[in-house]
Coordinates of C-alpha atoms in Angstrom, one line a residue:
M14 CA 20.7 -17.3 -13.0
D15 CA 23.4 -14.6 -13.5
T16 CA 24.8 -15.0 -10.0
Y17 CA 27.5 -12.4 -10.4
S18 CA 25.0 -9.7 -11.5
F19 CA 22.6 -10.7 -8.7
F20 CA 25.2 -10.1 -6.0
I21 CA 26.4 -6.9 -7.6
I22 CA 22.8 -5.5 -7.6
Y23 CA 22.1 -6.9 -4.1
T24 CA 25.3 -5.4 -2.6
F25 CA 24.8 -2.0 -4.2
S26 CA 21.1 -1.9 -3.1
C27 CA 22.1 -2.9 0.4
L28 CA 24.5 0.1 0.4
I29 CA 21.8 2.5 -0.8
F30 CA 19.3 1.3 1.8
S31 CA 22.0 1.4 4.5
I32 CA 22.7 5.1 3.7
I33 CA 19.0 5.9 3.9
A34 CA 18.8 4.2 7.3
F35 CA 21.9 5.9 8.6
V36 CA 21.0 9.4 7.5
S37 CA 17.4 9.1 8.7
H38 CA 18.5 7.7 12.0
N39 CA 20.7 10.8 12.6
I40 CA 17.9 13.2 11.6
L41 CA 15.3 11.5 13.7
S42 CA 17.6 11.3 16.7
E43 CA 18.0 15.0 16.6
Q44 CA 14.2 15.4 16.5
Q45 CA 14.0 13.4 19.7
W46 CA 11.7 10.6 18.5
S47 CA 11.1 7.6 20.7
K48 CA 13.0 4.5 19.8
S49 CA 9.9 2.7 18.5
N50 CA 8.8 5.5 16.2
R51 CA 12.3 6.2 15.1
C52 CA 12.6 2.6 13.8
L53 CA 9.2 2.8 12.1
L54 CA 10.1 6.1 10.4
M55 CA 13.5 4.8 9.3
S56 CA 11.8 1.8 7.8
S57 CA 9.2 4.0 6.1
F58 CA 11.9 6.2 4.5
G59 CA 13.5 3.1 3.1
A60 CA 10.1 2.0 1.8
F61 CA 9.7 5.4 0.0
L62 CA 12.4 4.1 -2.4
H63 CA 11.5 0.4 -2.4
G64 CA 7.8 0.7 -2.7
P65 CA 7.4 2.9 -5.9
S66 CA 10.5 1.3 -7.5
S67 CA 9.4 -2.3 -7.0
T68 CA 5.8 -1.5 -8.0
I69 CA 6.9 0.0 -11.3
L70 CA 9.6 -2.6 -12.1
S71 CA 7.4 -5.6 -11.1
G72 CA 4.3 -4.1 -12.7
I73 CA 6.1 -3.8 -16.1
Q74 CA 7.1 -7.4 -15.9
V75 CA 3.6 -8.6 -14.9
F76 CA 1.7 -6.9 -17.7
K77 CA 4.5 -7.1 -20.3
N78 CA 4.3 -10.9 -20.7
F79 CA 1.6 -12.9 -18.9
S80 CA 2.9 -16.3 -17.8
Y81 CA 2.3 -19.2 -15.5
P82 CA 3.3 -18.8 -11.8
D83 CA 6.0 -21.5 -12.2
S84 CA 7.4 -20.4 -15.5
P85 CA 11.3 -20.3 -15.9
N86 CA 13.0 -17.4 -14.3
V87 CA 14.2 -14.5 -16.5
D88 CA 17.2 -12.3 -15.8
I89 CA 15.3 -9.1 -15.3
H90 CA 13.1 -10.8 -12.6
T91 CA 16.3 -12.0 -10.9
Y92 CA 17.7 -8.4 -10.8
I93 CA 14.4 -7.0 -9.4
M94 CA 14.4 -9.7 -6.7
A95 CA 18.0 -8.8 -5.8
F96 CA 16.8 -5.3 -5.2
S97 CA 13.9 -6.5 -3.1
V98 CA 15.9 -9.0 -1.0
A99 CA 18.4 -6.2 -0.3
Y100 CA 15.6 -4.0 1.0
F101 CA 14.3 -6.8 3.2
T102 CA 17.8 -7.4 4.6
I103 CA 18.4 -3.8 5.6
D104 CA 14.9 -3.2 6.8
F105 CA 15.2 -6.4 8.9
V106 CA 18.2 -4.8 10.6
V107 CA 16.4 -1.5 11.1
L108 CA 13.3 -3.1 12.6
G109 CA 15.5 -5.4 14.7
L110 CA 16.7 -2.3 16.6
D111 CA 13.3 -2.5 18.3
W112 CA 12.7 -6.2 17.7
K113 CA 10.3 -6.7 20.7
N114 CA 7.8 -4.5 18.9
N115 CA 8.6 -5.6 15.4
I116 CA 8.8 -9.4 15.6
A117 CA 5.9 -9.9 13.1
F118 CA 7.5 -7.5 10.6
C119 CA 10.9 -9.2 10.9
L120 CA 9.2 -12.6 10.3
H121 CA 7.4 -11.1 7.3
H122 CA 10.8 -10.1 5.8
I123 CA 12.2 -13.6 6.4
V124 CA 9.2 -15.2 4.7
C125 CA 9.3 -12.9 1.7
S126 CA 13.0 -13.4 1.3
L127 CA 12.6 -17.2 1.6
Y128 CA 10.0 -17.2 -1.2
E129 CA 12.4 -15.3 -3.5
V130 CA 15.5 -17.3 -2.5
V131 CA 13.7 -20.6 -3.2
V132 CA 12.5 -19.3 -6.6
L133 CA 16.0 -18.3 -7.4
Y134 CA 17.4 -21.7 -6.3
Y135 CA 15.1 -23.8 -8.5
G136 CA 15.1 -21.3 -11.4
Y137 CA 11.3 -21.3 -11.7
G138 CA 8.5 -19.2 -10.3
S139 CA 9.8 -15.6 -10.7
Y140 CA 6.6 -14.5 -12.4
S141 CA 4.6 -15.4 -9.3
V142 CA 7.1 -13.2 -7.3
M143 CA 6.5 -10.3 -9.7
V144 CA 2.7 -10.5 -9.3
L145 CA 2.9 -10.7 -5.5
M146 CA 5.5 -7.9 -5.4
F147 CA 3.3 -5.7 -7.5
L148 CA 0.2 -6.4 -5.4
G149 CA 2.1 -6.1 -2.2
E150 CA 3.8 -2.8 -3.0
I151 CA 1.2 -0.9 -5.1
T152 CA -0.5 0.3 -1.9
N153 CA 2.8 1.2 -0.3
P154 CA 3.3 4.8 -1.5
L155 CA 0.0 6.1 -0.2
Q156 CA 0.4 4.1 3.0
N157 CA 3.8 5.5 3.7
V158 CA 2.6 9.1 3.2
Y159 CA -0.4 8.4 5.5
S160 CA 1.7 6.6 8.2
V161 CA 4.6 9.2 8.2
S162 CA 2.3 12.2 8.1
H163 CA 0.2 10.7 10.9
L164 CA 3.2 10.1 13.1
Y165 CA 4.5 13.6 12.6
Y166 CA 1.0 15.1 13.2
E167 CA 0.6 13.2 16.4
K168 CA 4.0 14.4 17.5
D169 CA 3.1 18.0 16.7
R170 CA -0.6 18.9 16.3
N171 CA 0.5 22.4 15.0
D172 CA 2.3 20.8 12.0
K173 CA -0.1 22.0 9.2
F174 CA 1.9 20.2 6.5
S175 CA 1.6 16.8 8.1
R176 CA -2.1 17.3 8.9
R177 CA -2.8 18.3 5.4
A178 CA -0.9 15.4 3.9
R179 CA -2.7 13.0 6.2
E180 CA -6.1 14.4 5.3
L181 CA -5.4 14.3 1.5
V182 CA -4.4 10.6 1.4
A183 CA -6.4 9.1 4.2
V184 CA -9.6 8.1 2.5
P185 CA -8.1 7.2 -1.0
F186 CA -5.4 5.1 0.8
V187 CA -7.7 3.1 2.9
L188 CA -10.2 2.4 0.1
F189 CA -7.5 1.4 -2.3
Y190 CA -5.8 -0.7 0.4
F191 CA -8.9 -2.6 1.1
F192 CA -9.7 -3.2 -2.6
I193 CA -6.2 -4.5 -3.4
R194 CA -5.5 -6.5 -0.2
F195 CA -9.0 -8.0 0.4
F196 CA -10.2 -8.4 -3.2
V197 CA -7.5 -8.6 -5.8
V198 CA -4.9 -10.4 -3.6
V199 CA -7.5 -12.9 -2.4
I200 CA -8.4 -13.8 -6.0
F201 CA -4.7 -14.2 -6.9
A202 CA -4.0 -16.2 -3.7
I203 CA -6.8 -18.6 -4.6
Y204 CA -5.6 -19.0 -8.1
L205 CA -2.0 -19.5 -7.0
N206 CA -3.0 -22.3 -4.6
W207 CA -5.1 -23.9 -7.3
F208 CA -2.3 -23.7 -9.9
F209 CA 0.4 -25.1 -7.6
L210 CA -1.7 -27.9 -6.1
F211 CA -4.2 -29.0 -8.8
S212 CA -3.4 -27.6 -12.2
S213 CA -2.0 -29.8 -14.9
D214 CA -0.4 -26.8 -16.5
G215 CA 2.5 -26.7 -14.0
N216 CA 5.9 -28.0 -14.9
G217 CA 6.5 -29.7 -11.6
E218 CA 10.0 -28.2 -11.3
I219 CA 9.2 -26.8 -7.9
P220 CA 8.8 -29.5 -5.2
I221 CA 5.3 -30.0 -3.8
G222 CA 6.4 -28.9 -0.3
W223 CA 7.5 -25.5 -1.5
R224 CA 4.4 -25.1 -3.7
I225 CA 2.3 -25.6 -0.5
V226 CA 4.5 -23.0 1.3
F227 CA 4.1 -20.5 -1.6
G228 CA 0.3 -20.9 -1.4
I229 CA 0.3 -20.4 2.3
I230 CA 2.4 -17.2 2.0
A231 CA 0.0 -15.9 -0.6
I232 CA -3.0 -16.5 1.7
G233 CA -1.1 -14.8 4.5
V234 CA -1.0 -11.5 2.6
P235 CA -4.7 -10.6 3.2
I236 CA -4.7 -12.2 6.6
G237 CA -1.6 -10.3 7.7
S238 CA -3.1 -7.1 6.3
F239 CA -6.3 -7.3 8.3
G240 CA -4.9 -5.8 11.6
F241 CA -3.5 -2.8 9.9
G242 CA -6.5 -2.3 7.7
K243 CA -8.9 -2.4 10.6
V244 CA -6.9 0.1 12.6
A245 CA -6.6 2.5 9.6
W246 CA -10.3 2.2 8.8
N247 CA -11.3 3.0 12.4
E248 CA -8.9 5.8 12.6
I249 CA -10.2 7.5 9.5
F250 CA -13.9 6.7 9.6
H251 CA -14.4 6.2 13.4
P252 CA -11.7 8.3 15.0
S253 CA -13.4 8.3 18.4
S254 CA -13.1 4.5 18.6
S255 CA -9.3 4.5 17.9
T256 CA -7.2 4.3 21.0
R257 CA -3.9 3.5 19.5
S258 CA -0.9 5.4 20.9
V259 CA 1.6 6.9 18.5
D260 CA 4.3 4.7 20.1
T261 CA 2.8 1.5 18.9
E262 CA 4.0 -0.5 15.9
D263 CA 0.8 -0.7 14.0
Y264 CA 1.9 1.7 11.3
K265 CA 4.3 -0.7 9.7
D266 CA 2.5 -2.9 7.2
L267 CA 2.7 -6.6 7.7
D268 CA 2.9 -7.1 3.8
D269 CA 5.3 -4.5 2.7
S270 CA 5.8 -6.2 -0.3
L271 CA 6.4 -9.4 -1.6

């Protein structure tokens, strides 16, 4: 691993996400948002950069050269992971400002970062990170548009722009989200567990304990997505059954990207 380049990219990315958080905090404070929603929106604004960027970068690596989940790390994967871990670091701090409502999300960031750090330490498994990152982040752009526009619309029902944005993305987002999280990710999670635990194609460089942990993390993606998916589905297709207050934390995805 090119340690020097990793820390340069990590540090620079932390700076960028910190600037986004600082600017958005000042803007949202002037707009008199509640503390809970301010943290969610600050997190979403950071995700507007991380989501599309990591989807494109990881997607290129996934489809450019298919490989085994425990294949040796390559430099470009390391650089992408540096960018991702930086996002998790700053977003952890942002969500930590309202930690009582965001414990699950903070734990999510710790788990995702742990996966990536272990892969970096052993020098194997970066391809599995690229796949999980791609599947975790590909739903993020539509989700962020939906979540942010919904919060703004709930704050001001006369805001035509937020209402229109929410209406445009609501159905495509929820259908795409369900397809990716509860079909594609489930298939990959099953494959990942089979490969790490039973396949003879693995190189054995990653200790069995960590391979079990990786499999559990992969399974946790669709499980962790269920709560948000159910809320979004009811809100869009059964609005009368949705009782969520705009001050709750449900709009922050539990799987914002591996």
